């Protein structure tokens, strides 16, 4: 017997429709590339999104066509999120920090038809425009007055506000199968070419429900959310959708990602929640500390994308009364998989123990199941302290890559199909996962694993250390041993021996790095993560001391 409820496909357009009707007065604030602060309500945004949906149709975009963006976090980008996906086309958020060659490769692979870009990326657009195979229209996300003076270098260049001007908003969002593709993101491809992850309307809406929940990111109409995580990095972790679902205020930082600009926006717009990778917070904390500032409204920040150093969540908590929500996921997971929210078992723990829980990547959100397996694929019991490979499944987890690149990525077992994340982790007795490494970053000393993230976390707790990466280096006896690569804080005088002594008592003696190298900068990838593969390459010939 079937239930007797309405059949309604889960479509992304339903999010903006809800925001328009039930939170129409709520505002979206953007720091614009043009230099000013822009404000609009959800009501206005919904109208502009419908007009843009008509505009892209007028450009010849059809259902399933890919429409690309090279853009910061801002209201026009958000309007494209809804106009493109809502009308049945596929939004492809390109990462502007990639090399032009990679952008050309990805745009060609995706077969992008139209490319929208923020003015900051005009030089980049000029570098790729003659080389892409499928892009028919280039649209500058600005008004006519702000078009670049040398706009004629790209004949046929279109202007976002002109496209909108030409349309009215008499448009109804179409209804279609919820499994229709909605957006496309490419993984960074630290090995091999980048691969596309194609989300659906259904996966996106379900993920939005899940991340909104109290023990996940807890998104409310009373929040003012500033996503520092870019809209080209796994859809800003789903926040542009969750904000509409919950009627939260959104504050977009645009290109102003330095500590000072962010802090000003946090204060001016009374931001309560933020989200980003650890390297961003370092810059913000440095600014706040150097100027003796406090956050008057911000009380929570989601940190993920790479491990949040415990020293950082302590600083946020002790000095600024900001609760860090450590979260883990990946492009292939839409991205959220786990969040380190507490359970009743943690009630009564002292602050130090609570920080211990918060520094883990957390427990699975509803919708994601995960298990940790040994090298034979057998599940490891929770609470055993043994690390293994993390496998996940759920309705917003990848089934296969775009155009079947790389073949079948799944592990098929008696208990279903699982996606192997490439992460190595252990699980505590309460179901809190702690990532110890990415499998390609693991250090194997005499056949035994050493968790590079644990070592980095300790090093980054040293007051003289700005950033630390731990990589495997060749060792004549043990094959591999940990080599610590350190970027000092400006003016710090910490020495190698001092740093190595800092590990005493904090970790099993044999895990202590064998050597320390100080560098001016640690290479960061396009999403702000340390590029350990680059460091491994740089120190390939390095032989550790054997003494
Ligand atoms: P890439 O880093 O290849 O661009 P993603 O942005 O999808 O791709 O990153 C996913 C990876 O980032 C995860 O597989 C994991 O290794 C790492 N990661 C994400 N969040 C965390 C976290 N909280 N702690 C440790 N590692 C994390």
Coordinates of C-alpha atoms and ligand atoms in Angstrom, one line a residue:
X1 CA 0.0 0.0 0.0
X2 CA 1.4 3.4 -0.9
X3 CA 1.3 6.4 1.4
X4 CA -1.1 9.1 0.4
X5 CA 1.1 12.2 0.5
X6 CA 1.8 14.6 -2.4
X7 CA 4.5 13.8 -4.8
X8 CA 6.8 16.8 -5.0
X9 CA 10.2 16.5 -6.5
X10 CA 13.0 18.0 -4.3
X11 CA 14.2 20.9 -6.5
X12 CA 16.7 23.7 -5.8
X13 CA 14.1 26.2 -7.0
X14 CA 11.9 25.3 -4.0
X15 CA 14.6 26.9 -1.7
X16 CA 14.5 30.3 -3.3
X17 CA 10.7 30.2 -3.6
X18 CA 10.5 29.5 0.1
X19 CA 12.9 32.3 1.0
X20 CA 11.0 34.7 -1.2
X21 CA 7.6 33.9 0.3
X22 CA 8.5 33.3 3.9
X23 CA 11.7 35.3 4.5
X24 CA 11.2 37.9 1.8
X25 CA 12.5 40.7 4.0
X26 CA 15.7 38.9 5.0
X27 CA 18.8 40.5 3.5
X28 CA 21.8 39.3 1.6
X29 CA 24.8 41.6 1.9
X30 CA 27.8 41.5 -0.4
X31 CA 31.1 43.3 -0.6
X32 CA 31.3 43.9 -4.3
X33 CA 34.3 43.8 -6.6
X34 CA 33.1 47.3 -7.7
X35 CA 34.3 48.4 -4.2
X36 CA 31.0 49.1 -2.3
X37 CA 28.7 47.1 0.0
X38 CA 25.5 45.9 -1.7
X39 CA 22.3 44.8 0.0
X40 CA 19.2 43.1 -1.4
X41 CA 16.4 41.1 0.1
X42 CA 15.5 37.5 -0.7
X43 CA 12.4 38.9 -2.4
X44 CA 14.6 41.0 -4.7
X45 CA 17.1 38.1 -5.2
X46 CA 14.3 35.8 -6.2
X47 CA 13.0 38.2 -8.8
X48 CA 16.5 38.8 -10.2
X49 CA 17.1 35.0 -10.3
X50 CA 14.0 34.5 -12.4
X51 CA 15.0 37.2 -14.8
X52 CA 18.4 35.6 -15.1
X53 CA 16.8 32.2 -15.7
X54 CA 15.1 33.8 -18.7
X55 CA 18.3 35.6 -19.8
X56 CA 20.3 32.4 -20.0
X57 CA 17.5 30.7 -21.9
X58 CA 17.6 33.6 -24.3
X59 CA 21.4 32.9 -24.7
X60 CA 20.4 29.4 -25.9
X61 CA 21.1 27.5 -22.7
X62 CA 19.0 24.3 -22.5
X63 CA 18.2 21.8 -19.8
X64 CA 21.4 19.9 -18.9
X65 CA 23.8 22.5 -20.5
X66 CA 26.7 23.6 -18.3
X67 CA 27.0 27.2 -17.3
X68 CA 30.3 28.1 -15.6
X69 CA 31.2 30.7 -13.1
X70 CA 34.6 32.2 -12.1
X71 CA 33.4 34.2 -9.2
X72 CA 33.8 35.2 -5.6
X73 CA 31.0 34.9 -3.0
X74 CA 28.5 37.5 -3.9
X75 CA 24.8 38.1 -4.7
X76 CA 25.2 37.8 -8.5
X77 CA 26.9 34.4 -8.0
X78 CA 24.0 33.4 -5.7
X79 CA 21.5 34.5 -8.3
X80 CA 23.2 32.2 -10.8
X81 CA 23.1 29.3 -8.3
X82 CA 19.3 29.5 -8.5
X83 CA 18.8 30.8 -12.1
X84 CA 21.0 28.1 -13.6
X85 CA 20.1 25.1 -11.5
X86 CA 16.5 26.2 -11.0
X87 CA 15.9 26.3 -14.7
X88 CA 17.2 22.8 -15.3
X89 CA 20.8 23.7 -16.5
X90 CA 23.9 22.7 -14.6
X91 CA 25.9 25.3 -12.6
X92 CA 29.6 24.6 -13.0
X93 CA 31.7 26.6 -10.4
X94 CA 35.2 26.9 -11.7
X95 CA 38.0 27.5 -9.2
X96 CA 39.7 30.8 -10.3
X97 CA 42.8 29.9 -8.3
X98 CA 43.7 27.1 -10.7
X99 CA 46.3 27.5 -13.4
X100 CA 44.8 28.7 -16.8
X101 CA 45.7 25.4 -18.4
X102 CA 43.7 23.6 -15.8
X103 CA 40.8 25.9 -16.2
X104 CA 40.8 25.3 -20.0
X105 CA 41.0 21.5 -19.4
X106 CA 38.1 21.6 -17.0
X107 CA 35.9 24.0 -19.0
X108 CA 36.4 21.8 -22.1
X109 CA 35.8 18.6 -20.2
X110 CA 32.6 20.0 -18.7
X111 CA 31.6 21.4 -22.2
X112 CA 30.7 24.8 -20.6
X113 CA 28.4 26.8 -22.9
X114 CA 28.4 30.2 -21.1
X115 CA 30.9 31.5 -18.6
X116 CA 30.1 34.2 -16.1
X117 CA 33.0 36.0 -14.3
X118 CA 33.7 38.6 -11.7
X119 CA 35.8 41.6 -12.9
X120 CA 38.8 40.4 -10.8
X121 CA 39.1 37.5 -13.3
X122 CA 39.1 39.6 -16.5
X123 CA 42.9 38.9 -17.0
X124 CA 42.3 35.2 -16.5
X125 CA 39.3 35.2 -18.9
X126 CA 41.5 36.9 -21.5
X127 CA 44.1 34.2 -21.0
X128 CA 41.6 31.3 -21.5
X129 CA 39.0 32.8 -23.8
X130 CA 40.8 31.9 -27.1
X131 CA 41.5 28.4 -25.9
X132 CA 38.3 26.9 -24.7
X133 CA 36.3 24.8 -27.2
X134 CA 32.7 25.1 -26.2
X135 CA 32.1 28.5 -24.4
X136 CA 29.9 30.6 -26.7
X137 CA 29.2 33.5 -24.4
X138 CA 31.3 35.3 -21.8
X139 CA 29.4 37.4 -19.3
X140 CA 31.0 40.0 -17.0
X141 CA 29.2 40.0 -13.6
X142 CA 28.8 43.8 -13.4
X143 CA 26.9 46.7 -14.9
X144 CA 27.7 48.6 -18.1
X145 CA 29.4 51.4 -16.2
X146 CA 31.9 49.0 -14.7
X147 CA 32.8 47.0 -17.8
X148 CA 36.6 46.9 -18.3
X149 CA 38.0 49.8 -20.4
X150 CA 39.5 47.2 -22.8
X151 CA 36.3 45.1 -23.0
X152 CA 36.7 45.2 -26.8
X153 CA 39.5 42.7 -26.4
X154 CA 36.9 40.0 -26.1
X155 CA 34.4 40.6 -28.9
X156 CA 30.8 39.9 -27.9
X157 CA 31.5 40.2 -24.2
X158 CA 28.2 40.4 -22.4
X159 CA 27.2 42.3 -19.2
X160 CA 25.2 40.7 -16.4
X161 CA 23.0 43.7 -15.6
X162 CA 22.3 44.2 -19.3
X163 CA 21.1 40.6 -19.6
X164 CA 18.8 41.2 -16.6
X165 CA 17.5 44.5 -17.9
X166 CA 16.3 42.8 -21.1
X167 CA 14.0 40.4 -19.1
X168 CA 11.0 40.7 -16.9
X169 CA 10.3 38.2 -14.1
X170 CA 7.3 36.5 -15.5
X171 CA 8.7 33.1 -15.2
X172 CA 7.7 30.0 -13.3
X173 CA 10.4 27.6 -12.2
X174 CA 10.0 24.4 -14.2
X175 CA 9.2 21.1 -12.5
X176 CA 11.3 18.0 -13.4
X177 CA 12.7 14.8 -12.0
X178 CA 14.6 15.5 -8.7
X179 CA 17.4 13.3 -9.9
X180 CA 18.2 15.8 -12.7
X181 CA 21.8 17.2 -12.5
X182 CA 22.0 20.6 -10.8
X183 CA 25.7 21.5 -10.4
X184 CA 29.2 20.3 -11.1
X185 CA 32.4 20.7 -9.1
X186 CA 35.8 19.3 -10.0
X187 CA 38.1 17.8 -7.4
X188 CA 41.5 19.3 -7.1
X189 CA 43.1 16.3 -8.7
X190 CA 46.3 16.3 -6.7
X191 CA 47.0 13.1 -8.7
X192 CA 46.0 12.9 -12.3
X193 CA 43.5 15.2 -14.0
X194 CA 40.6 16.8 -12.0
X195 CA 37.4 14.7 -12.0
X196 CA 33.9 16.1 -12.1
X197 CA 31.4 15.5 -9.3
X198 CA 27.8 16.0 -10.6
X199 CA 25.2 16.8 -7.9
X200 CA 21.5 16.4 -8.4
X201 CA 18.6 18.5 -7.1
X202 CA 17.6 15.6 -4.8
X203 CA 21.1 15.2 -3.4
X204 CA 21.5 18.9 -2.9
X205 CA 18.2 19.4 -1.1
X206 CA 18.7 16.4 1.2
X207 CA 22.2 17.6 2.0
X208 CA 20.7 21.0 2.8
X209 CA 18.2 19.6 5.3
X210 CA 21.0 17.6 7.0
X211 CA 23.5 20.4 7.4
X212 CA 20.8 22.7 8.7
X213 CA 20.2 20.5 11.8
X214 CA 21.1 21.6 15.3
X215 CA 24.0 19.2 15.7
X216 CA 25.2 19.8 12.2
X217 CA 25.8 23.5 11.2
X218 CA 22.6 24.6 13.0
X219 CA 21.3 27.2 10.5
X220 CA 18.5 29.5 11.7
X221 CA 16.5 32.5 10.5
X222 CA 18.1 34.3 13.4
X223 CA 21.6 33.7 12.1
X224 CA 23.8 36.0 10.1
X225 CA 26.1 33.7 8.1
X226 CA 29.3 34.7 6.4
X227 CA 30.7 31.9 4.3
X228 CA 34.4 32.5 3.9
X229 CA 34.6 29.2 2.1
X230 CA 34.2 30.1 -1.6
X231 CA 31.2 29.3 -3.6
X232 CA 33.6 27.5 -6.0
X233 CA 34.7 25.2 -3.2
X234 CA 31.9 22.5 -3.1
X235 CA 29.2 25.1 -3.2
X236 CA 30.5 26.9 -0.1
X237 CA 29.7 23.7 1.8
X238 CA 26.0 24.1 1.0
X239 CA 25.5 27.3 2.9
X240 CA 23.9 29.3 0.0
X241 CA 21.2 26.6 -0.1
X242 CA 20.9 26.3 3.7
X243 CA 20.5 30.1 4.1
X244 CA 17.5 30.1 1.8
X245 CA 16.0 27.0 3.4
X246 CA 16.2 28.6 6.8
X247 CA 15.8 32.3 6.0
X248 CA 19.2 33.2 7.4
X249 CA 20.9 36.5 6.6
X250 CA 23.8 36.0 4.3
X251 CA 27.0 38.1 4.2
X252 CA 29.3 37.6 1.2
X253 CA 32.9 38.8 1.5
X254 CA 33.6 39.0 -2.2
X255 CA 37.3 39.4 -2.8
X256 CA 38.0 40.8 0.6
X257 CA 39.4 37.7 2.3
X258 CA 42.2 39.4 4.3
X259 CA 41.8 39.6 8.1
X260 CA 40.9 43.3 8.2
X261 CA 38.2 43.2 5.6
X262 CA 36.6 40.1 7.0
X263 CA 36.7 41.4 10.6
X264 CA 35.0 44.7 9.5
X265 CA 32.2 42.7 7.8
X266 CA 31.8 40.4 10.8
X267 CA 31.2 43.4 13.0
X268 CA 29.2 45.6 10.6
X269 CA 26.8 42.8 9.7
X270 CA 26.6 41.2 13.1
X271 CA 27.7 37.9 11.8
X272 CA 26.9 35.0 14.1
X273 CA 28.2 32.0 12.1
X274 CA 31.1 31.6 9.7
X275 CA 32.8 28.7 7.8
X276 CA 36.1 28.2 6.2
X277 CA 39.4 26.3 6.0
X278 CA 42.0 26.6 8.8
X279 CA 44.4 28.8 6.8
X280 CA 41.8 31.6 6.4
X281 CA 41.2 31.7 10.2
X282 CA 44.9 32.1 10.7
X283 CA 45.0 35.4 8.9
X284 CA 41.8 36.6 10.7
X285 CA 43.1 35.6 14.1
X286 CA 46.4 37.3 13.5
X287 CA 44.6 40.5 12.6
X288 CA 42.3 40.3 15.6
X289 CA 45.2 39.5 18.0
X290 CA 47.5 42.2 16.7
X291 CA 44.8 44.9 17.1
X292 CA 43.4 43.7 20.4
X293 CA 39.9 43.2 18.9
X294 CA 37.0 41.0 19.9
X295 CA 34.1 39.5 18.0
X296 CA 30.9 41.1 19.4
X297 CA 28.4 38.7 17.7
X298 CA 30.2 35.8 16.2
X299 CA 29.8 32.7 18.4
X300 CA 30.3 29.8 16.0
X301 CA 32.6 28.9 13.2
X302 CA 32.7 25.8 11.1
X303 CA 36.2 24.7 10.3
X304 CA 36.9 21.9 7.8
X305 CA 38.6 21.1 4.5
X306 CA 41.7 20.2 6.4
X307 CA 42.3 19.3 10.0
X308 CA 41.7 22.2 12.4
X309 CA 44.7 22.5 14.6
X310 CA 43.6 22.1 18.3
X311 CA 45.6 25.2 19.1
X312 CA 43.2 27.2 16.8
X313 CA 40.0 25.9 18.4
X314 CA 41.5 26.6 21.8
X315 CA 42.3 30.2 20.8
X316 CA 38.9 30.7 19.4
X317 CA 37.3 29.3 22.6
X318 CA 39.5 30.7 25.3
X319 CA 40.3 34.1 23.9
X320 CA 37.2 35.0 21.8
X321 CA 34.3 32.9 23.1
X322 CA 33.8 31.4 19.6
X323 CA 32.8 27.8 19.4
X324 CA 34.6 25.9 16.6
X325 CA 32.6 23.2 14.9
X326 CA 35.1 20.9 13.3
X327 CA 33.6 19.3 10.2
X328 CA 34.9 16.8 7.7
X329 CA 33.8 15.9 4.2
X330 CA 34.9 16.1 0.6
X331 CA 33.7 17.2 -2.9
X332 CA 32.5 13.7 -3.5
X333 CA 30.3 14.0 -0.4
X334 CA 28.5 17.3 -1.2
X335 CA 30.6 17.8 1.1
X336 CA 29.5 17.3 4.7
X337 CA 30.0 13.9 6.4
X338 CA 30.8 14.5 10.0
X339 CA 30.6 17.3 12.5
X340 CA 32.1 17.3 16.0
X341 CA 29.0 18.3 18.0
X342 CA 28.8 16.9 21.6
X343 CA 26.7 14.1 22.9
X344 CA 25.4 13.6 26.5
X345 CA 28.4 11.4 27.3
X346 CA 30.5 14.6 27.1
X347 CA 28.4 16.4 29.7
X348 CA 30.5 17.3 32.7
X349 CA 33.9 16.9 31.0
X350 CA 36.4 19.6 31.7
X351 CA 37.3 22.2 29.1
X352 CA 40.5 20.4 28.1
X353 CA 38.6 17.1 27.5
X354 CA 36.0 19.0 25.5
X355 CA 38.7 20.5 23.3
X356 CA 39.9 16.9 22.8
X357 CA 36.4 15.9 21.4
X358 CA 36.2 19.1 19.3
X359 CA 39.5 18.4 17.7
X360 CA 38.2 15.1 16.2
X361 CA 36.3 15.4 12.9
X362 CA 33.2 14.3 14.6
X363 CA 30.2 12.0 14.2
X364 CA 28.2 11.2 11.0
X365 CA 25.3 13.5 10.2
X366 CA 22.1 11.8 9.3
X367 CA 22.2 10.5 5.8
X368 CA 25.9 9.6 5.8
X369 CA 27.0 6.2 7.0
X370 CA 30.6 5.5 7.5
X371 CA 32.9 2.7 8.5
X372 CA 36.6 2.3 9.0
X373 CA 38.1 -0.9 7.5
X374 CA 41.5 -2.7 7.7
X375 CA 43.6 -3.6 4.6
X376 CA 41.4 -6.6 4.0
X377 CA 38.2 -4.5 4.0
X378 CA 37.0 -5.8 7.4
X379 CA 35.4 -3.2 9.6
X380 CA 37.4 -2.1 12.6
X381 CA 35.5 -2.0 15.9
X382 CA 34.9 1.5 17.4
X383 CA 37.1 2.4 20.2
X384 CA 40.1 0.2 19.2
X385 CA 42.4 3.1 18.4
X386 CA 43.5 1.4 15.2
X387 CA 43.4 3.5 12.1
X388 CA 42.0 2.3 8.8
X389 CA 40.5 3.5 5.5
X390 CA 37.2 5.5 5.7
X391 CA 34.3 4.3 3.5
X392 CA 31.1 6.2 3.2
X393 CA 27.7 5.9 1.7
X394 CA 24.5 8.0 1.5
X395 CA 22.2 9.9 -0.9
X396 CA 24.6 12.8 -1.4
X397 CA 27.7 10.7 -2.0
X398 CA 29.1 10.1 -5.4
X399 CA 28.2 7.0 -7.4
X400 CA 30.5 7.7 -10.3
X401 CA 32.5 10.7 -11.7
X402 CA 31.3 12.9 -14.5
X403 CA 31.6 11.1 -17.9
X404 CA 32.6 8.0 -15.9
X405 CA 36.1 9.2 -15.6
X406 CA 38.2 6.7 -13.7
X407 CA 35.6 3.9 -14.0
X408 CA 33.7 2.6 -11.0
X409 CA 35.0 4.3 -7.9
X410 CA 33.0 2.2 -5.4
X411 CA 33.8 -0.8 -3.2
X412 CA 31.0 -3.3 -3.5
X413 CA 30.3 -5.4 -0.4
X414 CA 27.6 -7.6 1.1
X415 CA 26.6 -4.5 3.1
X416 CA 26.1 -2.4 0.0
X417 CA 28.2 0.0 -2.1
X418 CA 30.7 2.3 -0.4
X419 CA 32.8 5.1 -1.6
X420 CA 36.4 4.9 -0.4
X421 CA 37.4 8.4 0.7
X422 CA 41.2 8.0 0.6
X423 CA 41.2 9.2 4.2
X424 CA 42.7 7.3 7.1
X425 CA 41.0 7.6 10.5
X426 CA 40.3 5.9 13.8
X427 CA 36.9 5.9 15.5
X428 CA 36.4 6.3 19.3
X429 CA 33.9 4.3 21.3
X430 CA 31.3 7.1 20.9
X431 CA 31.5 7.2 17.1
X432 CA 33.7 10.2 16.8
X433 CA 36.0 9.9 13.9
X434 CA 39.5 11.3 13.9
X435 CA 41.3 11.6 10.6
X436 CA 45.0 10.7 11.0
X437 CA 46.0 11.1 7.4
X438 CA 45.1 11.0 3.7
X439 CA 46.3 7.7 2.4
X440 CA 48.6 9.4 0.0
X441 CA 50.2 11.4 2.9
X442 CA 50.7 8.6 5.3
X443 CA 54.2 8.1 6.7
X444 CA 55.2 4.5 7.1
X445 CA 58.2 4.1 9.4
X446 CA 59.4 0.5 9.4
X447 CA 56.0 -0.6 8.1
X448 CA 54.1 1.2 11.0
X449 CA 51.9 4.2 10.3
X450 CA 52.6 7.6 11.8
X451 CA 49.8 10.1 11.7
X452 CA 51.1 13.3 10.1
X453 CA 48.1 15.3 11.2
X454 CA 48.8 14.6 14.9
X455 CA 52.4 15.8 14.4
X456 CA 51.3 19.0 12.6
X457 CA 48.7 19.7 15.3
X458 CA 51.4 19.6 18.0
X459 CA 53.9 21.7 16.0
X460 CA 51.2 24.3 15.4
X461 CA 50.5 24.6 19.1
X462 CA 54.1 26.0 19.5
X463 CA 53.8 29.8 19.8
X464 CA 56.6 30.4 17.2
X465 CA 55.0 28.3 14.5
X466 CA 52.6 29.8 11.9
X467 CA 52.2 26.7 9.8
X468 CA 53.6 23.1 9.8
X469 CA 53.4 20.2 7.4
X470 CA 54.7 16.8 8.1
X471 CA 55.9 14.7 5.2
X472 CA 57.6 11.3 4.7
X473 CA 61.3 11.6 3.9
X474 CA 63.7 8.9 3.0
X475 CA 65.4 7.1 5.9
X476 CA 68.1 4.5 5.3
X477 CA 66.9 2.3 8.1
X478 CA 63.1 2.8 8.4
X479 CA 62.4 3.6 4.7
X480 CA 60.3 6.6 5.8
X481 CA 60.4 8.9 8.8
X482 CA 58.6 12.2 9.5
X483 CA 60.2 15.4 8.4
X484 CA 58.6 18.5 9.7
X485 CA 58.5 21.6 7.4
X486 CA 57.8 24.7 9.4
X487 CA 56.9 28.3 8.5
X488 CA 57.7 30.5 11.5
X489 CA 55.5 33.4 12.8
X490 CA 57.0 36.7 11.8
X491 CA 59.8 37.6 14.2
X492 CA 59.8 34.2 16.0
X493 CA 63.2 32.7 16.9
X494 CA 62.3 29.0 17.5
X495 CA 65.0 26.5 16.7
X496 CA 65.0 22.9 15.4
X497 CA 66.0 21.4 18.7
X498 CA 63.5 23.5 20.6
X499 CA 60.7 22.3 18.3
X500 CA 61.7 18.7 18.5
X501 CA 61.8 18.9 22.3
X502 CA 58.3 20.4 22.2
X503 CA 57.0 16.9 21.1
X504 CA 58.3 15.3 24.4
X505 CA 55.5 13.7 26.3
X506 CA 52.9 14.7 23.8
X507 CA 53.3 11.7 21.6
X508 CA 54.9 8.2 21.5
X509 CA 58.7 8.9 21.3
X510 CA 59.1 7.0 18.0
X511 CA 56.6 9.3 16.3
X512 CA 58.8 12.4 17.0
X513 CA 59.9 13.9 13.6
X514 CA 63.5 13.2 12.8
X515 CA 64.3 16.7 11.5
X516 CA 62.9 20.1 11.0
X517 CA 63.3 22.3 8.0
X518 CA 62.3 26.0 8.1
X519 CA 60.8 27.5 5.0
X520 CA 59.6 31.0 4.0
X521 CA 56.2 29.6 2.9
X522 CA 54.3 26.4 2.7
X523 CA 52.6 26.0 -0.7
X524 CA 48.8 26.2 -0.6
X525 CA 46.5 24.7 -3.1
X526 CA 43.5 26.3 -4.9
X527 CA 41.3 25.7 -1.9
X528 CA 43.7 26.9 0.7
X529 CA 45.1 23.6 1.8
X530 CA 48.8 22.7 2.3
X531 CA 50.1 21.0 -0.7
X532 CA 52.1 18.2 0.8
X533 CA 52.7 16.6 -2.6
X534 CA 54.6 19.7 -3.6
X535 CA 56.7 19.5 -0.4
X536 CA 57.4 15.9 -1.0
X537 CA 58.6 16.8 -4.5
X538 CA 60.8 19.6 -3.1
X539 CA 62.4 17.4 -0.5
X540 CA 62.6 14.2 -2.5
X541 CA 66.4 14.0 -2.4
X542 CA 66.5 14.8 1.3
X543 CA 68.0 12.1 3.5
X544 CA 67.3 12.3 7.2
X545 CA 70.1 12.2 9.8
X546 CA 70.5 8.7 11.2
X547 CA 72.1 9.6 14.5
Ligands
LIG1 P1 40.8 18.4 -2.4 O1 41.4 18.7 -1.1 O2 41.4 17.3 -3.1 O3 40.6 19.7 -3.2 P2 38.2 18.3 -1.2 O4 38.1 19.7 -1.0 O5 37.1 17.5 -1.6 O6 39.3 17.9 -2.2 O7 38.9 17.7 0.1 C1 38.5 16.6 0.7 C2 39.6 16.1 1.7 O8 40.0 17.1 2.6 C3 39.2 15.0 2.5 O9 39.2 13.7 1.9 C4 40.2 15.1 3.7 O10 41.4 14.5 3.4 C5 40.4 16.5 3.8 N1 39.6 17.1 4.9 C6 38.4 17.7 4.8 N2 38.0 18.1 6.0 C7 38.9 17.7 6.9 C8 39.1 17.8 8.3 N3 38.2 18.4 9.1 N4 40.2 17.2 8.9 C9 41.1 16.6 8.1 N5 41.0 16.5 6.8 C10 40.0 17.0 6.2

